[in-house]
Short mmCIF file of N, CA and C in Angstrom, two decimals:
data_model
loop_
_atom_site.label_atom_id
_atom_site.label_comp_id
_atom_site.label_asym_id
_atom_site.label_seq_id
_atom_site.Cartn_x
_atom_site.Cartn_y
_atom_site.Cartn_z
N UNK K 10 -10.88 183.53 163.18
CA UNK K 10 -9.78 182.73 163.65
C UNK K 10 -9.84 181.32 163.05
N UNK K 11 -11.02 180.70 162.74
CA UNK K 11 -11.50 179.49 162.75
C UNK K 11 -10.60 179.44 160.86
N UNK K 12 -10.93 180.84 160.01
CA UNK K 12 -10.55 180.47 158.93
C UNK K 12 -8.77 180.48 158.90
N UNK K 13 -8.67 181.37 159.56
CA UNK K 13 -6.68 181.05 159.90
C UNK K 13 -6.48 179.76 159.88
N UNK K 14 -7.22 179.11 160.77
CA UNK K 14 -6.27 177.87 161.41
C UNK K 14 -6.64 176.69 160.07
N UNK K 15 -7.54 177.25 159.51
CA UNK K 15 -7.87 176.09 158.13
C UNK K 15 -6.78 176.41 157.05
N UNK K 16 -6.39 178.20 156.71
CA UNK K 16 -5.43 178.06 155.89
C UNK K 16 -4.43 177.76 156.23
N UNK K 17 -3.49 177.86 157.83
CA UNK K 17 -2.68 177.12 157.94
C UNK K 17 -1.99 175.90 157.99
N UNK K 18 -3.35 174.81 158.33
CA UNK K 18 -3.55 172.88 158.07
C UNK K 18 -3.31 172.98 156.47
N UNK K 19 -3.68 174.03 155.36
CA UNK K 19 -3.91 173.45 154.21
C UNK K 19 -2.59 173.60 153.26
N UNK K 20 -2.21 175.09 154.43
CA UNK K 20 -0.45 175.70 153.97
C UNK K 20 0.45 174.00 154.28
N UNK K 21 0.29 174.12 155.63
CA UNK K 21 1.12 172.61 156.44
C UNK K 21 0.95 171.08 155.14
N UNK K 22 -0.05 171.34 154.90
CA UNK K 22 -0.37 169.86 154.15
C UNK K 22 0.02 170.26 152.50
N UNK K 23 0.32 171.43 152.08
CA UNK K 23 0.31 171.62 150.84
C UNK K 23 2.34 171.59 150.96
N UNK K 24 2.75 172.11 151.92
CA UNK K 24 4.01 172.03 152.30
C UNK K 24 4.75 170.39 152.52
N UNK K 25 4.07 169.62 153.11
CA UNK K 25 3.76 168.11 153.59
C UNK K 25 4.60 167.64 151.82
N UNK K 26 3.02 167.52 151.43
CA UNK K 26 2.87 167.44 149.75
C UNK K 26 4.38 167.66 149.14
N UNK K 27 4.52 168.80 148.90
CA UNK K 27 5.85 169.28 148.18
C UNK K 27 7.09 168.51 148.65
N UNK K 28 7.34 168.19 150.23
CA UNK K 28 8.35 167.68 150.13
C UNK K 28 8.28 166.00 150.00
N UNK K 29 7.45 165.57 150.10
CA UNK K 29 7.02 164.43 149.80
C UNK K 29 7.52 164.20 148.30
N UNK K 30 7.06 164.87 147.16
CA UNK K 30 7.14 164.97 146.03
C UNK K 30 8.98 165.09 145.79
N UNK K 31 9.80 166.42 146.15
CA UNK K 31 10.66 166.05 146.04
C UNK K 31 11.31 165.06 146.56
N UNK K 32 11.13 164.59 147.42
CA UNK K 32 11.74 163.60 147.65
C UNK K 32 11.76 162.21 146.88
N UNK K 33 10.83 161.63 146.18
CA UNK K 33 10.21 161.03 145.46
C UNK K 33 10.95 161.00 144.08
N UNK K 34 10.09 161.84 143.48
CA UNK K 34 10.82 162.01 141.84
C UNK K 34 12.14 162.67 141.56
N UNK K 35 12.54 161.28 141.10
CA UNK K 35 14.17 161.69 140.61
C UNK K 35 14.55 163.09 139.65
N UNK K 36 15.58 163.51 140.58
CA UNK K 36 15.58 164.77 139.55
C UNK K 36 16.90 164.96 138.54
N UNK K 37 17.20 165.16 137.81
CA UNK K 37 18.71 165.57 137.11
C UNK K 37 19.11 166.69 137.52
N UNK K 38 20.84 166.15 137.51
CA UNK K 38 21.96 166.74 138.30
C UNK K 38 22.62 167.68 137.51
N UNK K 39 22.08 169.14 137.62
CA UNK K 39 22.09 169.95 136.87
C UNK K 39 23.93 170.25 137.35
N UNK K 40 24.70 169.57 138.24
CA UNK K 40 25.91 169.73 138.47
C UNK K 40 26.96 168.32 137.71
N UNK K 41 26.20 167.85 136.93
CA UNK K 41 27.16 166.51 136.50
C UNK K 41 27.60 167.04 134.98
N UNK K 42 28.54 166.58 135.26
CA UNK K 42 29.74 166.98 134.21
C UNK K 42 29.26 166.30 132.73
N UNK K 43 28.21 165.40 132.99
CA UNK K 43 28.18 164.22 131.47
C UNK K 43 27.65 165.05 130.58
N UNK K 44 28.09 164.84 129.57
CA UNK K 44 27.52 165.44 128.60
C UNK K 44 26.77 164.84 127.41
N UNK K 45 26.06 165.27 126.37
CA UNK K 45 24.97 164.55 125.93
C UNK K 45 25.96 163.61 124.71
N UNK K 46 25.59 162.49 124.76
CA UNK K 46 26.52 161.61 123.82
C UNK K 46 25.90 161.95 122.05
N UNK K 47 26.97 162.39 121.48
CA UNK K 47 26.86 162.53 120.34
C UNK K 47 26.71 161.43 119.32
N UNK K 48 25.97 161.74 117.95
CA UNK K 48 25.53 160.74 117.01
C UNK K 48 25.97 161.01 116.03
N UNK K 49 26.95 161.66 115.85
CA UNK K 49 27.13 162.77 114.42
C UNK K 49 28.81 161.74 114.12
N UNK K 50 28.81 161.27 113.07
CA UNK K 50 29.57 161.16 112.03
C UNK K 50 30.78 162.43 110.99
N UNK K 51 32.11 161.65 112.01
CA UNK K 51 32.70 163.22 110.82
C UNK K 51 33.24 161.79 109.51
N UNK K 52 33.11 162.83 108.82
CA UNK K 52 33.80 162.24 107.43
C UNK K 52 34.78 164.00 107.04
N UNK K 53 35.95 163.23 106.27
CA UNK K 53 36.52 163.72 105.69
C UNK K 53 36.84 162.94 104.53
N UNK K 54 37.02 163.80 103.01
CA UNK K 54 37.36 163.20 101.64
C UNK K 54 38.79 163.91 101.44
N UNK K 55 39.73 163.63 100.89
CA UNK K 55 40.94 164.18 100.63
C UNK K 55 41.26 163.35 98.93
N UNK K 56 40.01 164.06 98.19
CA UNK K 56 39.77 163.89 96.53
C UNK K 56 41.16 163.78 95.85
N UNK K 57 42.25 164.33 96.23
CA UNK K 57 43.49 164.34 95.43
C UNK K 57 44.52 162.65 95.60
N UNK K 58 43.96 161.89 96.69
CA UNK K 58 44.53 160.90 96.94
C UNK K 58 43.54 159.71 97.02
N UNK K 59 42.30 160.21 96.90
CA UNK K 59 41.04 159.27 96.54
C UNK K 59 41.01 158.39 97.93
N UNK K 60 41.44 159.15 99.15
CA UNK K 60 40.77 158.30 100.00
C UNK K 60 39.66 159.53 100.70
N UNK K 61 38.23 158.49 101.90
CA UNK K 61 37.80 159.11 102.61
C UNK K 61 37.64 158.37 103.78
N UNK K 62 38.14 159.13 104.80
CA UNK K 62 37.86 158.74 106.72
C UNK K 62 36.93 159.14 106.94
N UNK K 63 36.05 158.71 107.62
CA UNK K 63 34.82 158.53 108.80
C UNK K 63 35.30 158.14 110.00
N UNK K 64 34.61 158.75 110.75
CA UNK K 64 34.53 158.29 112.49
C UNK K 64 33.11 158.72 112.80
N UNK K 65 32.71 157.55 113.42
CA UNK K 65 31.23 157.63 113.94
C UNK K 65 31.74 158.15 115.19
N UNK K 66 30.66 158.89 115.39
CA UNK K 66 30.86 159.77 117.42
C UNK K 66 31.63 158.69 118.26
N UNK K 67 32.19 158.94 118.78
CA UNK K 67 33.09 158.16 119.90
C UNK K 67 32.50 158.96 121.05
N UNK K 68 31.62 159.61 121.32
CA UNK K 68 30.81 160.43 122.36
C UNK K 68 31.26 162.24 122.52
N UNK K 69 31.57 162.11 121.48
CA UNK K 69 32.48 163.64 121.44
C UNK K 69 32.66 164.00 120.08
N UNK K 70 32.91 164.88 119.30
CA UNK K 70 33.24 165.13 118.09
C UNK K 70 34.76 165.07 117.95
N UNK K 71 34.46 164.99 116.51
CA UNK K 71 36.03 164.84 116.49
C UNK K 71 36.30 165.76 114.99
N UNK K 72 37.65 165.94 114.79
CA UNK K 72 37.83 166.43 113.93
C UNK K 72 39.46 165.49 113.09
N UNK K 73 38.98 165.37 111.51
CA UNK K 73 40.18 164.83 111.00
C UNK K 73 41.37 165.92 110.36
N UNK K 74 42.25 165.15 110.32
CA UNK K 74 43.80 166.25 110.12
C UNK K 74 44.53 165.46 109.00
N UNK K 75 44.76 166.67 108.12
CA UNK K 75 46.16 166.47 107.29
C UNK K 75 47.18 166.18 107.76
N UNK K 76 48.10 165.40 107.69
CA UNK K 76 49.21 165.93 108.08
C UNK K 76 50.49 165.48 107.21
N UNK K 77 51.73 166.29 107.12
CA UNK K 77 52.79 165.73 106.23
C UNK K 77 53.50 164.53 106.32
N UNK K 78 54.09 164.05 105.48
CA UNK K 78 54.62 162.62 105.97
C UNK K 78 56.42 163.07 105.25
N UNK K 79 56.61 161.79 106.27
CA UNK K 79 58.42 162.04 105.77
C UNK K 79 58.59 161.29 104.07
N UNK K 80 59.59 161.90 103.57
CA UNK K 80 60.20 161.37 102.04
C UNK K 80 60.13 159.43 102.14
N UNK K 81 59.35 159.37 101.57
CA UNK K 81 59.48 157.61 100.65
C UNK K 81 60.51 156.95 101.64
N UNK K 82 61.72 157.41 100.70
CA UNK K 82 63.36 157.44 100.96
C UNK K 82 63.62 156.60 102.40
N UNK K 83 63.46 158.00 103.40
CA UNK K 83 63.46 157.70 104.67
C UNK K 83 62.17 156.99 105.41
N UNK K 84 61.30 156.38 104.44
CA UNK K 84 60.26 155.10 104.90
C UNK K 84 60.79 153.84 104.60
N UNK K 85 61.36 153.04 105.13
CA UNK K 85 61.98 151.64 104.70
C UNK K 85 62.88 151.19 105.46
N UNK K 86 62.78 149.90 105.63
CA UNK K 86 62.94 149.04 106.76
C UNK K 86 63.48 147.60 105.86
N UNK K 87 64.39 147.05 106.64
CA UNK K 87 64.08 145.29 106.32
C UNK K 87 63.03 144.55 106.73
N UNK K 88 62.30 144.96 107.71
CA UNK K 88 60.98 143.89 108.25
C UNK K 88 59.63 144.91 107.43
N UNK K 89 60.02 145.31 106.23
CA UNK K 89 58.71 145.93 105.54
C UNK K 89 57.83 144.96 105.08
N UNK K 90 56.52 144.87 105.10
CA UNK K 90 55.39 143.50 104.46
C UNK K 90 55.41 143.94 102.83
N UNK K 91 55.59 145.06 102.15
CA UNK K 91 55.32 145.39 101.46
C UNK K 91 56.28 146.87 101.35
N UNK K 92 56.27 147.11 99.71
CA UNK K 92 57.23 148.52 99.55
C UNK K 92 56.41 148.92 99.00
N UNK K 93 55.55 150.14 99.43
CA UNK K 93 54.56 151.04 98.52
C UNK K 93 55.36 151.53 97.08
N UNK K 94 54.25 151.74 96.38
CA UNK K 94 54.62 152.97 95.27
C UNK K 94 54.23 153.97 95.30
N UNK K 95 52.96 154.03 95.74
CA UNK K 95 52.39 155.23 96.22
C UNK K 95 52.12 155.79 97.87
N UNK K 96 52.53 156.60 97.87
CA UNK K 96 52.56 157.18 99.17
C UNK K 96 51.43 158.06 99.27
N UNK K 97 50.28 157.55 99.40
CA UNK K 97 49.04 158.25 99.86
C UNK K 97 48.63 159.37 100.71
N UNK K 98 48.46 159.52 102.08
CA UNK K 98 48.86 160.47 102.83
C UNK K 98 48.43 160.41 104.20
N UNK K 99 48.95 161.19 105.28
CA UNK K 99 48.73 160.89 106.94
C UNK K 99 47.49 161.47 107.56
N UNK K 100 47.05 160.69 108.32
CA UNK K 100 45.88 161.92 109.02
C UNK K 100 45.86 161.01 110.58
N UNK K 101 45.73 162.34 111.38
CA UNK K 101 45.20 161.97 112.35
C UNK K 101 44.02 162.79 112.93
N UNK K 102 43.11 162.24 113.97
CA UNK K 102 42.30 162.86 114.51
C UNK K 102 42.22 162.83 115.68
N UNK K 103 41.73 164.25 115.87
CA UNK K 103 41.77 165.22 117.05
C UNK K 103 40.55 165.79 117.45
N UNK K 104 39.64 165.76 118.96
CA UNK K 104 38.93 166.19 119.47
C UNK K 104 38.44 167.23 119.07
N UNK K 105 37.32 167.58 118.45
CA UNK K 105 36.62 168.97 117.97
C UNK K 105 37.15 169.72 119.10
N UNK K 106 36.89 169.65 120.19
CA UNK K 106 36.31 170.62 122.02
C UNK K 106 37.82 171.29 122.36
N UNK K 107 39.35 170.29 122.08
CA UNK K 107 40.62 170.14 122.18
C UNK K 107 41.01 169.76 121.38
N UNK K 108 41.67 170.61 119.94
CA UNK K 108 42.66 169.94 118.99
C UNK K 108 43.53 169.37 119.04
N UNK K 109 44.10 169.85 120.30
CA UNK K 109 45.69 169.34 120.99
C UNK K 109 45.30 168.13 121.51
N UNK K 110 44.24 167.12 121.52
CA UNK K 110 44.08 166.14 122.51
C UNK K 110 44.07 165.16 120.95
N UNK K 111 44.71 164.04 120.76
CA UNK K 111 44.73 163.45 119.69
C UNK K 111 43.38 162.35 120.20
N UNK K 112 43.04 161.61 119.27
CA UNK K 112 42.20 160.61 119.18
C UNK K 112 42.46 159.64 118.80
N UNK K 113 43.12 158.56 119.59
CA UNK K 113 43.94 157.17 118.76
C UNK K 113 43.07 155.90 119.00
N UNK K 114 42.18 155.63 119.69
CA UNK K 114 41.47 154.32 119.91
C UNK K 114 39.72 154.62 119.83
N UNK K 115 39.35 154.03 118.84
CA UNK K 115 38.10 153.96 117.93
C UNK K 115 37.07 152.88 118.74
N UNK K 116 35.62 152.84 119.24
CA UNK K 116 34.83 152.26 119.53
C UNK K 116 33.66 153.49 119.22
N UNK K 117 33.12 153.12 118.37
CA UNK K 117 33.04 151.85 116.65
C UNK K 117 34.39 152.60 116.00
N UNK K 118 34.99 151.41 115.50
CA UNK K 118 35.90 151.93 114.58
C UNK K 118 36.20 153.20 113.39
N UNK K 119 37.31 153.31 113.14
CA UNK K 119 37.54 154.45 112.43
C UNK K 119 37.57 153.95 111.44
N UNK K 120 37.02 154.35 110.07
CA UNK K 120 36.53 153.70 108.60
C UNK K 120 37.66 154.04 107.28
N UNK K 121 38.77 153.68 106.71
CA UNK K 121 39.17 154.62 105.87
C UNK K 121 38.84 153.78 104.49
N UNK K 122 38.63 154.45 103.57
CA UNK K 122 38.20 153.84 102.27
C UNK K 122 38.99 154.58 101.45
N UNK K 123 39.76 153.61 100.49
CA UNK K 123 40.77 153.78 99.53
C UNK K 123 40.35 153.53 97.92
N UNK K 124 39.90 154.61 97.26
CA UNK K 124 39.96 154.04 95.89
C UNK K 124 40.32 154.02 95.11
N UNK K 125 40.71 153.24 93.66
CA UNK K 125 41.58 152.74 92.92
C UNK K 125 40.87 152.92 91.53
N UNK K 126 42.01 153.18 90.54
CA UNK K 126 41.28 153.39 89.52
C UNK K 126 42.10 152.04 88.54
N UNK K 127 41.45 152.15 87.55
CA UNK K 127 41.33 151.26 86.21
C UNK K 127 43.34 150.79 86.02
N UNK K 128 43.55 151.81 85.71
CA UNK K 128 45.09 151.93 86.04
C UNK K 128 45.65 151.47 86.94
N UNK K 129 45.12 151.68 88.19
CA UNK K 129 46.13 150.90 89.06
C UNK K 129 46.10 149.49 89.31
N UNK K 130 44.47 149.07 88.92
CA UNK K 130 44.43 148.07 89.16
C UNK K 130 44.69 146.86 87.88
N UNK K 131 45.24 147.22 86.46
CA UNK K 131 45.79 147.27 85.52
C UNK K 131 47.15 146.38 85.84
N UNK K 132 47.79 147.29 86.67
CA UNK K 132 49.07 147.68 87.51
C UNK K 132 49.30 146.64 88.40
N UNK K 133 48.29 146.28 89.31
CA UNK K 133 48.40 145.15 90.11
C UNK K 133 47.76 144.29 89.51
N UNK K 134 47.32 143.82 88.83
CA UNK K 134 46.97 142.54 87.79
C UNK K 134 48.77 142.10 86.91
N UNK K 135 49.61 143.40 86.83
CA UNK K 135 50.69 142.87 86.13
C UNK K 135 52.00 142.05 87.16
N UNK K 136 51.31 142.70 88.31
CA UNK K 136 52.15 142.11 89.40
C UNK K 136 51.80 140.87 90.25
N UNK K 137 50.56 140.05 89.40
CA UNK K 137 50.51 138.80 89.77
C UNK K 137 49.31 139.41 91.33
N UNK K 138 48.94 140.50 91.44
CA UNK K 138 47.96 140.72 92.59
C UNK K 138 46.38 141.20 92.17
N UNK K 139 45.51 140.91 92.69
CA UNK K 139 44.37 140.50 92.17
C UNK K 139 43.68 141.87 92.56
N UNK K 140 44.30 142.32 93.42
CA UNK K 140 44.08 143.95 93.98
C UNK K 140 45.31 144.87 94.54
N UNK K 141 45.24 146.37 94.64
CA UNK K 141 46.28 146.80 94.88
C UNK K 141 46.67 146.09 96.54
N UNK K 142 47.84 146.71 96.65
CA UNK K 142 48.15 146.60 98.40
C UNK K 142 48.21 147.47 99.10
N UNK K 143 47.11 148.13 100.12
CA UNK K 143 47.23 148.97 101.06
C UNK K 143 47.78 148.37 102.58
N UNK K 144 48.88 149.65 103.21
CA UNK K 144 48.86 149.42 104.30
C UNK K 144 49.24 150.75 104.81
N UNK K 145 50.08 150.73 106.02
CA UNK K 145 49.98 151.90 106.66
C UNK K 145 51.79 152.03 107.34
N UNK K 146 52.69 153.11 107.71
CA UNK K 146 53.68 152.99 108.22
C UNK K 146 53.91 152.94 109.48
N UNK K 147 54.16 152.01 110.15
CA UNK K 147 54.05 152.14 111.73
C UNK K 147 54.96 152.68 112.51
N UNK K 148 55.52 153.28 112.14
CA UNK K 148 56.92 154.42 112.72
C UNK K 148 58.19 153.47 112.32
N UNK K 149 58.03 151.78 112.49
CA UNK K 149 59.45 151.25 112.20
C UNK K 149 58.95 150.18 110.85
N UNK K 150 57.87 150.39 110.04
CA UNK K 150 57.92 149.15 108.79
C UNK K 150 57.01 149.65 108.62
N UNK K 151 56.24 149.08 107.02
CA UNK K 151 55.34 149.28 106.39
C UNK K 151 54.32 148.20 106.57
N UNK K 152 52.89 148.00 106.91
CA UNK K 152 52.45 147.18 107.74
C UNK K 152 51.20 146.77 106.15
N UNK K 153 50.71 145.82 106.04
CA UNK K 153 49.75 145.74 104.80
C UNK K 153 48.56 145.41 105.89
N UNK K 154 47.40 146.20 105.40
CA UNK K 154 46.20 146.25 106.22
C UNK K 154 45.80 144.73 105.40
N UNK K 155 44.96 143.43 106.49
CA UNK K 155 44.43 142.86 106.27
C UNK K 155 43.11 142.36 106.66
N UNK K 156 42.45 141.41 106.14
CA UNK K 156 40.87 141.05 106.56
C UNK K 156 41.35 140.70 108.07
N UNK K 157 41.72 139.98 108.40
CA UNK K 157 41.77 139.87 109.69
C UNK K 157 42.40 140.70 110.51
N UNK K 158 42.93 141.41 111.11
CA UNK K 158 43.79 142.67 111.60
C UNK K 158 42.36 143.81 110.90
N UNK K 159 42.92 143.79 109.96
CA UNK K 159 42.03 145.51 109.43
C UNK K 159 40.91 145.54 109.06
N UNK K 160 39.69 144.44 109.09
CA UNK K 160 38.56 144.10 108.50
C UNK K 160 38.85 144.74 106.89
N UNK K 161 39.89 144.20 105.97
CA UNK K 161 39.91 144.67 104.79
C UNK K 161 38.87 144.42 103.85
N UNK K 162 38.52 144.56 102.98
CA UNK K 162 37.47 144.36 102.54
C UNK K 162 37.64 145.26 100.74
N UNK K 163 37.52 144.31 99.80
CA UNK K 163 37.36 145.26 98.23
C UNK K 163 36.62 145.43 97.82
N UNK K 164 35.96 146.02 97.00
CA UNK K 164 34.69 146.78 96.84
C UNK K 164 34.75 147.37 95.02
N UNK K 165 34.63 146.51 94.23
CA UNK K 165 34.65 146.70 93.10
C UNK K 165 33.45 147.27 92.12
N UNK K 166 33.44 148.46 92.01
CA UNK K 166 32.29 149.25 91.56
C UNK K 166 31.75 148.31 90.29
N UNK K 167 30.69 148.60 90.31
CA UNK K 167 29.52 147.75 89.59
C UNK K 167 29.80 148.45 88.10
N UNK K 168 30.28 149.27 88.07
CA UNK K 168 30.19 150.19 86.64
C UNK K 168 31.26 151.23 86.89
N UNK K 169 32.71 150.50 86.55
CA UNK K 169 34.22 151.01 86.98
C UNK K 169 34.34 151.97 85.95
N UNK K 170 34.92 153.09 86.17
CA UNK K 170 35.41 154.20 85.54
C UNK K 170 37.08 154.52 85.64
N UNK K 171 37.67 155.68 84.36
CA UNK K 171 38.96 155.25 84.76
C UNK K 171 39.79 155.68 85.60
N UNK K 172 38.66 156.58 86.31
CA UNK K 172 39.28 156.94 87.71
C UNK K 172 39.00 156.31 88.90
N UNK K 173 37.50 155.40 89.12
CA UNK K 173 37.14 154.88 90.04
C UNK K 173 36.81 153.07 89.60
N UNK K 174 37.81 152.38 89.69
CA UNK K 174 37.75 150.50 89.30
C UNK K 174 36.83 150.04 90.52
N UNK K 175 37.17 150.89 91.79
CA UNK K 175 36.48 150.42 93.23
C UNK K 175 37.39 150.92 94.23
N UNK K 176 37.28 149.68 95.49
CA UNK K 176 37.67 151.23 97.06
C UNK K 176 38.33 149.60 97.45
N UNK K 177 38.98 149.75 98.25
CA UNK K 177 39.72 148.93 99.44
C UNK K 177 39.04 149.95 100.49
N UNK K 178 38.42 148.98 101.50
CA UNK K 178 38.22 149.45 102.86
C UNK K 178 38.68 149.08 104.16
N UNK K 179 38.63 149.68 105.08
CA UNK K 179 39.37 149.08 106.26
C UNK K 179 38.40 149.75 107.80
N UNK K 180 38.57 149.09 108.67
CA UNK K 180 37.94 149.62 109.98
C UNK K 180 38.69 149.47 110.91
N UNK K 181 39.50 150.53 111.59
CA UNK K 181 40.58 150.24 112.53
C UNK K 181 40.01 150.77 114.14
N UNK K 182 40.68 150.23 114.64
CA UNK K 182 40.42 150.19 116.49
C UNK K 182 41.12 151.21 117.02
N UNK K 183 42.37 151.12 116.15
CA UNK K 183 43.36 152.24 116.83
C UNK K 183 44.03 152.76 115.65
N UNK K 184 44.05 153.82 116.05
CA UNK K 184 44.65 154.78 114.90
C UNK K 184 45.87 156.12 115.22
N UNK K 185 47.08 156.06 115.27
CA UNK K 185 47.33 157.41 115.49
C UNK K 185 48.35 158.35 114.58
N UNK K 186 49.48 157.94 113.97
CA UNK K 186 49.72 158.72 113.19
C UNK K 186 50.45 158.11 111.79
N UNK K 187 49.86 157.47 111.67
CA UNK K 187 50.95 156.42 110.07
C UNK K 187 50.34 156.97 108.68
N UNK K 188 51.54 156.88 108.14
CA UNK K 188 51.24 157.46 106.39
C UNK K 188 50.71 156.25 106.19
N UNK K 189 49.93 156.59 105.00
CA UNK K 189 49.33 154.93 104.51
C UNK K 189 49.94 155.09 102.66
N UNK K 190 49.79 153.75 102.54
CA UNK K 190 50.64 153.63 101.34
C UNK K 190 50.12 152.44 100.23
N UNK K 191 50.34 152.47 99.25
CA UNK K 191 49.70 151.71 97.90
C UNK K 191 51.12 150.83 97.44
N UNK K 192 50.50 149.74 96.42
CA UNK K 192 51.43 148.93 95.69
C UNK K 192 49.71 148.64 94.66
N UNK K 193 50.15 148.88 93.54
CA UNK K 193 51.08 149.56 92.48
C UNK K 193 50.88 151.58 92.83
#
């Protein structure tokens, strides 16, 4: 009897113990919805128009999109900053998890890099501009990305080729569906 009543003090105190313990150490909430914040970088290149987008994780993946843009023609406005010549092309991005969920506001910004070759910049040297002019269409004008607004930034390759002179870059906050566009 004497050994009963010892394994039961040691059951009681080993029981004691355990809830002591849970109670104590924090545990994770195998019911919380958060999910693990992502580090992954999408890039997309679209080689035929010589630009490439990046988006660093915004905590979710994301995915970038083609998309068509309307005729030149029907792009133009009187309050335009600028009249492209080249009509580059649209993208927006959309949630890897939900395609249908667009992605318009960037923390860290959305990166697009534009590059220019020998020719164009040829082209804008004849037009009195020291670099081409990128900007973007904002549904009612053609908007010219700048250092202040767009963190613009030129980037003149160290050893220009006559397809690559260098990149115009930009880092935007918000992004959702504008053609972007060149002069020359």
């Amino acid at each position: 009897m004497l050994l009963s009543n010892e394994l039961l003090l040691i059951f009681v105190v080993a029981l004691t113990l355990a809830a002591i313990l849970i109670a104590v150490i924090p545990r994770s909430d195998k019911s919380s919805k958060e999910k693990p914040i992502m580090t992954e970088t999408t890039v997309e290149e679209f080689p035929d128009k010589q630009v490439k987008v990046s988006v660093d994780s915004q905590g979710f993946l994301v995915r970038i999109l083609r998309l068509p843009y309307a005729p030149a023609a029907e792009m133009r406005s009187d309050q335009d900053e600028f009249h492209p010549t080249t009509i580059l092309l649209n993208v927006v991005v959309a949630r890897q998890d939900d395609p249908d969920l667009l992605v318009t506001k960037f923390d860290p910004p959305l990166n697009l890099e534009m590059a220019y070759s020998l020719e164009v910049l040829k082209r804008a040297h004849e037009l009195d501009l020291k670099y081409p002019v990128y900007g973007f269409w904002d549904g009612c004008k053609w908007v010219k990305f700048t250092p202040e607004k767009h963190q613009l930034k030129y980037i003149v390759e160290p050893h220009p080729t006559e397809q690559v002179a260098g990149h115009a870059r930009v880092a935007l906050s918000q992004w959702s569906d504008p053609a972007m566009g060149r002069v020359p």
